[in-house]
Coordinates of C-alpha atoms and ligand atoms in Angstrom, one line a residue:
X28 CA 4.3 -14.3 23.8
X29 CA 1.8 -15.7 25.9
X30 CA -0.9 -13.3 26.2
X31 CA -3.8 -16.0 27.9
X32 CA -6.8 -15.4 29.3
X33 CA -6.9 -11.9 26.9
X34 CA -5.6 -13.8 23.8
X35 CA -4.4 -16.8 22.4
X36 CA -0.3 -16.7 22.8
X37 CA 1.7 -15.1 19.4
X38 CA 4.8 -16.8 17.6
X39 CA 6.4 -13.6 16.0
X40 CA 8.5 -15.1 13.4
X41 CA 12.0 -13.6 13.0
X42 CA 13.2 -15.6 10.6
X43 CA 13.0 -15.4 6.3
X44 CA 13.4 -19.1 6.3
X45 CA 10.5 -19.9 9.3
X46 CA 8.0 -17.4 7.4
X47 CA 8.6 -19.4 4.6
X48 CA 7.4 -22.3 6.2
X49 CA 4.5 -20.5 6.9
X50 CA 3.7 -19.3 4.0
X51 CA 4.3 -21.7 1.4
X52 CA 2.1 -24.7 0.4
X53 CA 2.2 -27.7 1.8
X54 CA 0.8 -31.3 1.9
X55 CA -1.1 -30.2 5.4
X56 CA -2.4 -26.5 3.8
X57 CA -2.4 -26.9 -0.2
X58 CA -3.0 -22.6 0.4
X59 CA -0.9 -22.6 3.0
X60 CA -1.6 -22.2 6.6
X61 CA -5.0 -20.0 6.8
X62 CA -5.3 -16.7 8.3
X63 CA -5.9 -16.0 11.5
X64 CA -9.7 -14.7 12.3
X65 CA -11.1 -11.8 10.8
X66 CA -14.3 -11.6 12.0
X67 CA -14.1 -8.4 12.7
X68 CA -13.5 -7.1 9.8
X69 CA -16.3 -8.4 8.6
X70 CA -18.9 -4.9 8.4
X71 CA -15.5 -3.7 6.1
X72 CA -14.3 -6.5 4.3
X73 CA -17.8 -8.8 4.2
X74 CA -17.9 -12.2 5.3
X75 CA -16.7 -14.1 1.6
X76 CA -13.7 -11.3 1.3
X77 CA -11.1 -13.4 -0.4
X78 CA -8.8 -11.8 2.0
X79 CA -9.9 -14.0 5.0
X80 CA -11.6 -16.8 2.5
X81 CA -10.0 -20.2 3.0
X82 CA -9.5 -23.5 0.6
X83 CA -11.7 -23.8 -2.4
X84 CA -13.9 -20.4 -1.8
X85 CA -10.4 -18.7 -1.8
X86 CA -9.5 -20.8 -4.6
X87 CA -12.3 -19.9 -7.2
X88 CA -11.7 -16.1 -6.0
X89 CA -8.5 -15.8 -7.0
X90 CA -9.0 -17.4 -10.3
X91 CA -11.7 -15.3 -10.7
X92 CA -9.6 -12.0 -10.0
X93 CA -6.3 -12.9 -11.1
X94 CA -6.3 -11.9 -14.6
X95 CA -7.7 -8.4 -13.9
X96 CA -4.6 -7.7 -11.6
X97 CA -2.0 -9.6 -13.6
X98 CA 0.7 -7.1 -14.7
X99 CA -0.4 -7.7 -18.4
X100 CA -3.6 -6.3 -17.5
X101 CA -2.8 -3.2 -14.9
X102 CA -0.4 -2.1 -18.2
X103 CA -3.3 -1.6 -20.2
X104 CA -5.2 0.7 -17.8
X105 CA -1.6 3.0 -16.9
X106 CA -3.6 6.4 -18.5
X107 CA -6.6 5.5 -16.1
X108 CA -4.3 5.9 -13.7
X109 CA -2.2 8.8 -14.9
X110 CA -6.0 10.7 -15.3
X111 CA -6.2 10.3 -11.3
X112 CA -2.4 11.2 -10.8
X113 CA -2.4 14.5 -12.6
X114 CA -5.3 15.9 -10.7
X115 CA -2.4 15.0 -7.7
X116 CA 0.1 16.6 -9.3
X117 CA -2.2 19.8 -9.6
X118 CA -2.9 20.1 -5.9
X119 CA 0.8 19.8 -5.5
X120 CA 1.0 22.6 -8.1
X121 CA -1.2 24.8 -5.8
X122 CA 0.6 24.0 -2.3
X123 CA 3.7 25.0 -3.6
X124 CA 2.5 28.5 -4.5
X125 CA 1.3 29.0 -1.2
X126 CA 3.8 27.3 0.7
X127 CA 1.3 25.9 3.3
X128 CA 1.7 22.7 5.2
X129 CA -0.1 20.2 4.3
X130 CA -0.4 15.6 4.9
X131 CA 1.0 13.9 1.8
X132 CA -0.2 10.7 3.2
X133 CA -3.5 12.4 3.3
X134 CA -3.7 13.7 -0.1
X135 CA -2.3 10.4 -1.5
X136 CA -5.2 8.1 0.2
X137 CA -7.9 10.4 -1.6
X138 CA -5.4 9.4 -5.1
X139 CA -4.9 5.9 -4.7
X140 CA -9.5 6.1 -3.7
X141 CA -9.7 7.5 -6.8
X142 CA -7.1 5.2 -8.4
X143 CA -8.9 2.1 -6.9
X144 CA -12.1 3.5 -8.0
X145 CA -11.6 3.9 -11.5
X146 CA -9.2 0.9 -11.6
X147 CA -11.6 -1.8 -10.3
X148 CA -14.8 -0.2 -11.3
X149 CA -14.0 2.3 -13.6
X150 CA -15.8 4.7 -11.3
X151 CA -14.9 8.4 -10.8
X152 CA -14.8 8.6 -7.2
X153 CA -13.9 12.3 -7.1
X154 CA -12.4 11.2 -4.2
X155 CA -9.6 14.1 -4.4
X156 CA -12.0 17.0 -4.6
X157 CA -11.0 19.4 -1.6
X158 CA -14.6 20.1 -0.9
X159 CA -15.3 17.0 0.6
X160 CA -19.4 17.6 0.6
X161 CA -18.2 16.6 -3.2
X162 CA -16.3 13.5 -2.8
X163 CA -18.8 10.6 -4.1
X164 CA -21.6 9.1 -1.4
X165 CA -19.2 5.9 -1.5
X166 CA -15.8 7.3 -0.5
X167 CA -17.8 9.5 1.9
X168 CA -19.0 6.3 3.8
X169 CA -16.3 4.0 3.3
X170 CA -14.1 6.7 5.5
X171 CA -17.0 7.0 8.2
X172 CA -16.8 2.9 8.3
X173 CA -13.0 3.3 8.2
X174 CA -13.3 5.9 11.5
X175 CA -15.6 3.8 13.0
X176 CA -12.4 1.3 13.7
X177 CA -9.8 3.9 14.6
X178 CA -10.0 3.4 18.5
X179 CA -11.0 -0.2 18.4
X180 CA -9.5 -2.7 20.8
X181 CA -10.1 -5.8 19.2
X182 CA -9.5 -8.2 22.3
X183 CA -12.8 -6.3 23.9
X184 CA -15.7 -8.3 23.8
X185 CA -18.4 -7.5 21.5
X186 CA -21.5 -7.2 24.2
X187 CA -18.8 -4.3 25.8
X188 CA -18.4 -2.2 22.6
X189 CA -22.2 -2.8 21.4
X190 CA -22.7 0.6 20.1
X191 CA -19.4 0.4 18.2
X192 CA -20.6 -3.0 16.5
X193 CA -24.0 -1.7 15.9
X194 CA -22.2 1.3 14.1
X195 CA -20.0 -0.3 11.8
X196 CA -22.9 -3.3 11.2
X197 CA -24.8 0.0 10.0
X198 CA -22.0 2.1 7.8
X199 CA -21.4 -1.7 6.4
X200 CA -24.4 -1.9 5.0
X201 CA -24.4 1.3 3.8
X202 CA -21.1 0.8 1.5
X203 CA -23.0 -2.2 1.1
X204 CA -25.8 -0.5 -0.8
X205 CA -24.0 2.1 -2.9
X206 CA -21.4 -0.8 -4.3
X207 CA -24.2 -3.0 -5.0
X208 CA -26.0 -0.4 -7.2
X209 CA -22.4 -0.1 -9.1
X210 CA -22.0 -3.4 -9.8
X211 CA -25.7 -3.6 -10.9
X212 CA -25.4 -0.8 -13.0
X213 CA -21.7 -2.0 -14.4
X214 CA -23.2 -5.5 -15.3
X215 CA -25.8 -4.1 -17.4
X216 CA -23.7 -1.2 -19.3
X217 CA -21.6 -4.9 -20.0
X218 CA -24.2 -6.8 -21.0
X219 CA -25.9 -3.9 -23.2
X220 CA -22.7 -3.5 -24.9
X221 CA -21.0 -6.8 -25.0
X222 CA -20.0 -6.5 -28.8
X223 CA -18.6 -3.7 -27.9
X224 CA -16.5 -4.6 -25.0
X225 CA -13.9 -6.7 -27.0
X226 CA -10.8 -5.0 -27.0
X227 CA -11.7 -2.6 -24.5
X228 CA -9.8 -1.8 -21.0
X229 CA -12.2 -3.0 -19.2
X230 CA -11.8 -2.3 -15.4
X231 CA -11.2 -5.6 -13.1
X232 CA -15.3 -5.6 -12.3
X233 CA -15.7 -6.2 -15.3
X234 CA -13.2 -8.4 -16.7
X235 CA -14.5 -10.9 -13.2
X236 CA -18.2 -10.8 -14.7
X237 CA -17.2 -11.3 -17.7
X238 CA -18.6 -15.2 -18.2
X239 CA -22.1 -14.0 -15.7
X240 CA -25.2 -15.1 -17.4
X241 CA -27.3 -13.8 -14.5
X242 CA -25.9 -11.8 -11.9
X243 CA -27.8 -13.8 -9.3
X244 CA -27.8 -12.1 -5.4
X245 CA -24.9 -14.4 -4.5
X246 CA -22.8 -13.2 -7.0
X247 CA -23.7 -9.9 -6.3
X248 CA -23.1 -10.1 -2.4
X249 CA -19.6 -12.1 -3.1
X250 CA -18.4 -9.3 -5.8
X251 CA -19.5 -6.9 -3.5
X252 CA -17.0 -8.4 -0.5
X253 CA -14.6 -8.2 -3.1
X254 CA -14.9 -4.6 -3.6
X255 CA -14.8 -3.7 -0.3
X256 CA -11.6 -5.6 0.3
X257 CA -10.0 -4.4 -2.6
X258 CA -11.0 -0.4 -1.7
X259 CA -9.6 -0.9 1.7
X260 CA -6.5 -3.7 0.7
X261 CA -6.0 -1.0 -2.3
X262 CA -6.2 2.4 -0.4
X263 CA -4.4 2.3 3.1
X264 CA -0.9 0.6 2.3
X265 CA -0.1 2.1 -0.7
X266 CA -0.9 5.4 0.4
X267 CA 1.8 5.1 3.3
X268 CA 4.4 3.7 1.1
X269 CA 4.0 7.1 -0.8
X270 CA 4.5 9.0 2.3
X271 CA 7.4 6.7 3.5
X272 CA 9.1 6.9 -0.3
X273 CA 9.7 10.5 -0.6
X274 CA 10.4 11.2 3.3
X275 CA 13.7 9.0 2.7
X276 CA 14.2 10.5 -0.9
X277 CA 13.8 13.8 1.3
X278 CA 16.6 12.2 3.3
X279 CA 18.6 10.6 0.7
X280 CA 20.5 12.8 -1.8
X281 CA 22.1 10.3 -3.4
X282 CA 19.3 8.4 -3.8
X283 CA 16.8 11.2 -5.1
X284 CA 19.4 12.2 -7.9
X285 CA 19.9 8.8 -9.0
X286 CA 15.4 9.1 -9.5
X287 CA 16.0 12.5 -11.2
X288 CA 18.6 11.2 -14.0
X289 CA 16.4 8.0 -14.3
X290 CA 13.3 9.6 -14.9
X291 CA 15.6 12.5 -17.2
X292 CA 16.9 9.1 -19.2
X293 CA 13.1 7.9 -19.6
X294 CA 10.9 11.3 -19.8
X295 CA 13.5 13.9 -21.5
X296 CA 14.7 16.9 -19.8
X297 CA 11.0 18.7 -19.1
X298 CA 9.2 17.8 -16.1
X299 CA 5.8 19.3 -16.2
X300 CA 3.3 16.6 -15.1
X301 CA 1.2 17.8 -18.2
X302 CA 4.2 16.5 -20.4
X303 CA 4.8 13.2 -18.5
X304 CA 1.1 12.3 -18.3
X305 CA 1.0 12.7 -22.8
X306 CA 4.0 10.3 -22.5
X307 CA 2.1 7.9 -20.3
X308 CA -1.2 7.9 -22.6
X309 CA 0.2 7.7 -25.7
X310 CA 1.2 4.3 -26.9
X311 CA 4.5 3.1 -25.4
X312 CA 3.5 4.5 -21.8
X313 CA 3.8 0.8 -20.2
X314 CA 7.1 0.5 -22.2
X315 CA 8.2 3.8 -20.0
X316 CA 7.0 2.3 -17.0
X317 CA 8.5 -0.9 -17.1
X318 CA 12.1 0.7 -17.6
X319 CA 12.1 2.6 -14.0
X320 CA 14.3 -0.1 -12.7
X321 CA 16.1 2.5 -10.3
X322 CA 12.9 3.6 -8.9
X323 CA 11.3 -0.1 -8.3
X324 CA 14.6 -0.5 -6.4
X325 CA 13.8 2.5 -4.0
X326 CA 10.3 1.3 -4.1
X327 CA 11.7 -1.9 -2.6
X328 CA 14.4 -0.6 -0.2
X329 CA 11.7 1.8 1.4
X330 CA 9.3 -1.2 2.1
X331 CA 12.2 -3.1 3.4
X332 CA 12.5 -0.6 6.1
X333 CA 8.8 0.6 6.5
X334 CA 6.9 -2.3 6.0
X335 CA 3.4 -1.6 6.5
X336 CA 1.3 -5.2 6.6
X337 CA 2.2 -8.6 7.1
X338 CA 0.4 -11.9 7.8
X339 CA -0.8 -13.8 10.7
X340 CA -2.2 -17.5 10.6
X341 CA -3.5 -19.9 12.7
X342 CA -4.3 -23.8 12.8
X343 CA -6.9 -25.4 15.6
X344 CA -5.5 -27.3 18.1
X345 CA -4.6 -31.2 16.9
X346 CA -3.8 -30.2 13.5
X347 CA -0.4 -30.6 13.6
X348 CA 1.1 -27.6 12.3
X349 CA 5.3 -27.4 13.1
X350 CA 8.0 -25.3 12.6
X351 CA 11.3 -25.7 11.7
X352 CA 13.6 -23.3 13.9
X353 CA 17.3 -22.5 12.4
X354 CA 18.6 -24.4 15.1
X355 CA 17.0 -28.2 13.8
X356 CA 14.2 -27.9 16.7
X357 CA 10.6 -29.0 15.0
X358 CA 8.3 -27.1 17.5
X359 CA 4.2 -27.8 16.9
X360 CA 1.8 -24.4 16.7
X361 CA -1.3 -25.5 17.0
X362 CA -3.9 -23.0 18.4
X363 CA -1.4 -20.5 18.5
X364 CA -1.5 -16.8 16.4
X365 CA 1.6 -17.2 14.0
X366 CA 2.8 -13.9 12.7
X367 CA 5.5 -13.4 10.6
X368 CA 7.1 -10.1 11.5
X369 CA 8.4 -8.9 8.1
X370 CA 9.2 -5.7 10.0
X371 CA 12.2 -7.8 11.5
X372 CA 13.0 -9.8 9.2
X373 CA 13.6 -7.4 6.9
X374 CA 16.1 -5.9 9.0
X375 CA 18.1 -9.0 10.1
X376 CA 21.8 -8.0 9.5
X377 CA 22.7 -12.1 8.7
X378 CA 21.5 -11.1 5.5
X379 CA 21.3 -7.4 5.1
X380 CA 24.4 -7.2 6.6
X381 CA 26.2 -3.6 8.1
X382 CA 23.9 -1.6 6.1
X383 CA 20.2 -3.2 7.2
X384 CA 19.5 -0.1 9.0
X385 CA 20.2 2.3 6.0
X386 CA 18.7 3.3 2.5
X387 CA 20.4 1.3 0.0
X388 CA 18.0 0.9 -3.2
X389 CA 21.1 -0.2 -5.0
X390 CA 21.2 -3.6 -3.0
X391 CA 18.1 -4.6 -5.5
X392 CA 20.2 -3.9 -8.5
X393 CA 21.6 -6.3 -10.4
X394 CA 25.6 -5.7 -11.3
X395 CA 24.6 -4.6 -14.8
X396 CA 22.4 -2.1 -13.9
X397 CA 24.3 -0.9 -10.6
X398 CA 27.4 -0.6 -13.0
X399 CA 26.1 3.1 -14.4
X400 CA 25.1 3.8 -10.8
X401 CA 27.2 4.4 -7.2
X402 CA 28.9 1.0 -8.0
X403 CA 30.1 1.1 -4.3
X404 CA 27.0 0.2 -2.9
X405 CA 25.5 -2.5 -5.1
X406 CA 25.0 -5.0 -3.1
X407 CA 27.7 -8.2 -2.7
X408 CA 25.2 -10.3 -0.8
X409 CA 22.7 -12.0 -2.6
X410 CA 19.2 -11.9 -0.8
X411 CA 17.0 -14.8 -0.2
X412 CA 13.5 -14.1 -2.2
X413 CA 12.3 -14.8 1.4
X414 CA 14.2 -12.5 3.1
X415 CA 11.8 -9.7 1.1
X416 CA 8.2 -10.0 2.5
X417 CA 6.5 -7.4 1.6
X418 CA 3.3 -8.5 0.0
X419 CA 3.9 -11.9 2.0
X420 CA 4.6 -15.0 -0.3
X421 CA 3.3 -18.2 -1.0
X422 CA -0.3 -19.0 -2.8
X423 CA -1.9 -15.9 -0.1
X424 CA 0.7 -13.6 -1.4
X425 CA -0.6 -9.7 -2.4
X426 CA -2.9 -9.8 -5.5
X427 CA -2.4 -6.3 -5.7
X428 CA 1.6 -5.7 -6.0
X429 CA 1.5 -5.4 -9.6
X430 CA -1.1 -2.5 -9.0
X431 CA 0.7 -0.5 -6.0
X432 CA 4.0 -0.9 -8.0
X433 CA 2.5 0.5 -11.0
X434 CA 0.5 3.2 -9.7
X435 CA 3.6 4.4 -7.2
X436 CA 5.7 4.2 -10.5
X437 CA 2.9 6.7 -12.1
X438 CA 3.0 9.2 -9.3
X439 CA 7.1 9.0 -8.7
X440 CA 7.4 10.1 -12.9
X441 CA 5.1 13.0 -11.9
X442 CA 6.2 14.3 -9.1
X443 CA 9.7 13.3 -8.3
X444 CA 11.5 16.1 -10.2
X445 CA 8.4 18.6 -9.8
X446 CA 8.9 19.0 -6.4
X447 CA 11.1 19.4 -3.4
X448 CA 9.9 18.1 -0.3
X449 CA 10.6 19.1 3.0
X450 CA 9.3 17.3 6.2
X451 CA 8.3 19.4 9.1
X452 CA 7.5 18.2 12.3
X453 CA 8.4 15.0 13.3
X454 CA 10.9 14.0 11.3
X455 CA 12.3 17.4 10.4
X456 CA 16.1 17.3 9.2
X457 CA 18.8 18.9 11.3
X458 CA 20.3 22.2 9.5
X459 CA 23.1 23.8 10.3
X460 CA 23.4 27.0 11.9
X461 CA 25.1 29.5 10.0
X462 CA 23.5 28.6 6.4
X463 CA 20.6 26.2 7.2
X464 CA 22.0 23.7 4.8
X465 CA 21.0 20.0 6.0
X466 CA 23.6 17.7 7.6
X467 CA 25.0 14.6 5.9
X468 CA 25.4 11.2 8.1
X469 CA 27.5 8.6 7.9
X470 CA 24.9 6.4 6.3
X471 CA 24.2 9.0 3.3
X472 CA 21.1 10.5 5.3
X473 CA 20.8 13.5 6.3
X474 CA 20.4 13.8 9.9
X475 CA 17.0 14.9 11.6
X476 CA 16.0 16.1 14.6
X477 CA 13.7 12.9 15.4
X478 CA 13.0 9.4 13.8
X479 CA 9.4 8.8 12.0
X480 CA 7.8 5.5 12.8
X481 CA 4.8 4.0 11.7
X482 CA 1.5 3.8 13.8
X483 CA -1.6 2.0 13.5
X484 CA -4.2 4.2 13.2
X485 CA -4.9 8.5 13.9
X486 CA -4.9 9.7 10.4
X487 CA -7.5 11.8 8.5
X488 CA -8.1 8.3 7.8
X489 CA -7.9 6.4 11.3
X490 CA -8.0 2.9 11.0
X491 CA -8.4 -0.1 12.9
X492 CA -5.1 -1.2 14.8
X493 CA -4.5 -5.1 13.8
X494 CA -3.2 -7.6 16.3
X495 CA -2.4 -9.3 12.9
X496 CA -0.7 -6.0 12.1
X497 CA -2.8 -6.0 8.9
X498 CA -3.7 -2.4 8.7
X499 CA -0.7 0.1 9.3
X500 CA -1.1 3.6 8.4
X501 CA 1.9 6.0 8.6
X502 CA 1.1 9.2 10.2
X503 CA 2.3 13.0 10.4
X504 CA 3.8 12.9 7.1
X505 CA 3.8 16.7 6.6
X506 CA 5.6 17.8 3.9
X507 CA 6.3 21.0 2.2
X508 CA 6.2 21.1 -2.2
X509 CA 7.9 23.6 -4.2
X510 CA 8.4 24.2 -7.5
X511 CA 11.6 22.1 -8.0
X512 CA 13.0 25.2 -10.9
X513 CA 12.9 27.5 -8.2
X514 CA 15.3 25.4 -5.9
X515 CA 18.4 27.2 -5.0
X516 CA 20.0 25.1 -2.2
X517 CA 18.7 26.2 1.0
X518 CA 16.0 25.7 3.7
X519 CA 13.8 28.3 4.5
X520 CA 12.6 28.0 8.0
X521 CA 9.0 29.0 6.9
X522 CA 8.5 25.6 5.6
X523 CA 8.5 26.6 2.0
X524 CA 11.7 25.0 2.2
X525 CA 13.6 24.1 -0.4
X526 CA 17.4 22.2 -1.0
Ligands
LIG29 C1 2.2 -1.1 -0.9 C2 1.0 -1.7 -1.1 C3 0.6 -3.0 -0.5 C4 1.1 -3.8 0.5 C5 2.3 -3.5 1.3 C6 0.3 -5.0 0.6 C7 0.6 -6.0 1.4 C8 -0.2 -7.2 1.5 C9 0.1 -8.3 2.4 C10 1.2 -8.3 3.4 C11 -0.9 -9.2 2.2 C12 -1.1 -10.5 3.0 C13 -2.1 -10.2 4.1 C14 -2.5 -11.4 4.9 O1 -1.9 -12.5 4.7 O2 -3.4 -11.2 5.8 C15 -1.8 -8.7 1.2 C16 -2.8 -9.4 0.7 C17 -3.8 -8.9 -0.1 N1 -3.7 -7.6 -0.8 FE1 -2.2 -6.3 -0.6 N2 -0.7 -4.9 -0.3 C18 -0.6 -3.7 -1.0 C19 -1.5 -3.3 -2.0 C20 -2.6 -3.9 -2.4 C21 -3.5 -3.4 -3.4 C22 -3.3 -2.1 -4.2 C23 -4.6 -4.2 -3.5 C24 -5.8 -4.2 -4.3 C25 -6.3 -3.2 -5.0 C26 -4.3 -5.3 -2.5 C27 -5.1 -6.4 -2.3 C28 -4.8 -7.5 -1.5 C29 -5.7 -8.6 -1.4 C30 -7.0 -8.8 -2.0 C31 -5.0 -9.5 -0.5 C32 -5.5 -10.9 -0.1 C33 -4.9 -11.9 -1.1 C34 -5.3 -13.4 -0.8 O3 -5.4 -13.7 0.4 O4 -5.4 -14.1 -1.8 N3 -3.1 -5.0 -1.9 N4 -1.3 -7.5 0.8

């Protein structure tokens, strides 16, 4: 699309094998073709964030990072995790007896803060606390630097929007100052107790200063962009994908008892999240969490069909950059934005065939494992690894996959048999009239009244709205939790609703 004199002209990429092109290494882009600008971003994400960082900068980051979001690693830290979760699992507790409305994508941004918090920097953020006076100083002004962005129009010069820059330059440096002081503090506890340390989960801050002699003020201002990146990178997505997973389990009978028996086959019969979270902190917790294979495949099929981020790229005119279209054409995009629209791709029916429109987690499933499942709708197409996006591929693929798949695997074994939810409002399933008992369609849905679809920003938590489509928040996910013993098969229309 050619959008000149506002902005340079986009290539959306439609095609798994095109993005591939894209994102792979090459000859031309050992790291593969580097992002497109994210200047500004900068007040959020610092100007060495490894997320716009290009060549060997980006290089020595990841290296440096790697290890402390390698699955190995996240395994280790599953009861920091399960800590945060249960606190979750307690508001839930208190929703359902009151029945009140409430945002799930709301409550799960304040976990997966408090997730990230005590992940990375093993740092209580207190991020859930429902007095938000209460909430640390840092989650407080990360979300006022996060607001700042909601309305932005990024194509707007900066000398029109002045007080907006000035504004986020300021709440920058104010996240600036608080994570600065954590790292200091961090570095010293490590260095005070280095005998100590071996052994330890240590958080991912302190795994990367590990080999620091002196924390000198450039590594402190490049760990710092770091941070930032990872609290924002670590916070948004995930917390939609939560929303998005259990408004289609909502949806999906089939697909929410097949979670149910799973987690019964893992966790036993009792479902308390008390009883879960012992079984995730006691030794053998990874063990339990690597054997949700149903659930990683309803993990999957939801960001299939809600995908939240993607990736755009760009190369300056004259270097040379080409594409391959399915057709044999070799066309050059050189000072063009190239984005590769996973949202798309990840519906094209050449490869998802009938059924790219609808919830199928058992397409991910190998034959074995479909075998003690609905057998019917394993999937008889194999998909490209290309043709699945989701945390983009190539050497600037997701360092933080391992981390959202883990910690959505946490919540799920909490919550998934705790709770019914029902979405009201947008979204809302169609009942029928006589006995309010939801409608099944063709595709193993339930009807409802009107689709859900993802926006960019106008959440408790508004973001900025990408042209790089970077940051997506799902909004009006308002659901409904009741105590899952107490389900008897029919909805209430008081939103206490249950199946
Ligand atoms: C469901 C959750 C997530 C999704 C869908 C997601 C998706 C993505 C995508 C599409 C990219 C490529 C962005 C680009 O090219 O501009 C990316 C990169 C990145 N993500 Fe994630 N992400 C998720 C969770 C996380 C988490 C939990 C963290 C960290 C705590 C994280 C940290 C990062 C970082 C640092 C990069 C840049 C990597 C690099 O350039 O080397 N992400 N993510």
């Amino acid at each position: 699309m050619d959008f000149r004199p506002i902005c340079r002209p986009v290539v959306f990429i439609a095609s798994h094998d095109m993005a591939e092109q894209i994102s792979k290494a090459t000859k031309l882009f050992p790291a593969s073709v580097p992002k497109f600008d994210l200047s500004h971003l900068k007040p959020v994400i610092g100007p060495t964030s490894i997320l716009s960082a290009y060549g060997e900068e980006w290089r020595s980051l990841r290296k440096r990072f790697n290890h402390g979001f390698s699955s190995q690693h996240l395994l280790t830290l599953i009861p920091t995790m399960a800590d945060r979760t249960i606190v979750f699992a307690r508001q839930l507790d208190s929703l359902s007896k009151v029945g009140n409305k409430f945002s799930l994508v709301s409550l799960s941004m304040h976990l997966t803060f408090d997730i990230i918090g005590s992940v990375i920097m093993d740092v209580d953020l207190n991020a859930q606390d429902v007095d938000p006076s209460q909430r640390s100083e840092l989650v407080r002004s990360f979300t006022e630097l996060l607001d700042a962005y909601w309305d932005d129009q990024i194509h707007i010069p900066w000398w029109l929007k002045i007080r907006t820059v000035l504004r986020r330059r300021r709440l920058g440096r104010r996240v600036e100052r608080i994570l600065k002081s954590i790292i200091r503090r961090k570095y010293e506890e490590q260095q005070a107790n280095l005998d100590k340390n071996h052994g330890q989960q240590l958080s991912i801050l302190s795994l990367s200063l590990q080999n620091t002699k002196t924390l000198s003020p450039d590594i402190l201002d490049l760990t710092c962009d770091q941070l930032k990146t990872f609290l924002l990178a670590g916070h948004d997505t995930p917390s939609a994908t939560i929303g998005w997973i259990f408004y289609e389990l909502s949806r999906n009978p089939r697909a929410l008892s097949a979670v149910r028996s799973e987690l019964d086959d893992i966790f036993g019969p009792q479902t308390e999240p008390e009883g879960i979270y012992a079984q995730l902190v006691a030794p053998g917790g990874a063990d339990l969490v690597c054997r949700m294979l149903y659930i990683m495949a309803v993990i999957k099929e939801t960001l299939r069909l809600h995908t939240p981020a993607s990736t755009a790229r760009y190369s300056a005119a004259g270097t040379g950059l080409t594409v391959r279209t399915p057709t044999g054409d070799e066309l050059c995009v050189d000072d063009m934005v190239v984005y590769n629209c996973s949202a798309i791709i990840h519906r094209d029916p050449a490869i998802y065939g009938d059924t790219a429109d609808h919830f199928v987690p058992e397409r991910w499933l190998s034959s074995t494992q479909s075998l003690s499942r609905s057998d019917q709708y394993a999937s008889t197409m194999p998909v490209p690894c290309g043709a699945w996006r989701l945390f983009e591929r190539g050497p600037r693929g997701c360092i933080g996959q391992e981390f959202a798949s883990i910690e959505i695997r946490v919540l799920i074994a909490m919550i998934a048999r705790r709770y019914e939810f029902t979405k009201v409002g947008l979204g809302e399933l169609v009942l029928t009239e006589e006995d309010r008992r939801p409608i099944l369609g063709d595709d193993g849905r339930y009807k409802v009244r009107s689709h859900m679809y993802n926006v960019s920003s106008q959440t408790p938590y508004p973001l900025e709205q990408e042209d790089d489509g970077w940051v997506w928040i799902l909004t009006n996910v308002r659901v409904d939790a009741t105590d899952y013993s107490q389900a008897g098969g029919r909805y209430d229309d008081d939103g206490g609703g249950y199946w």
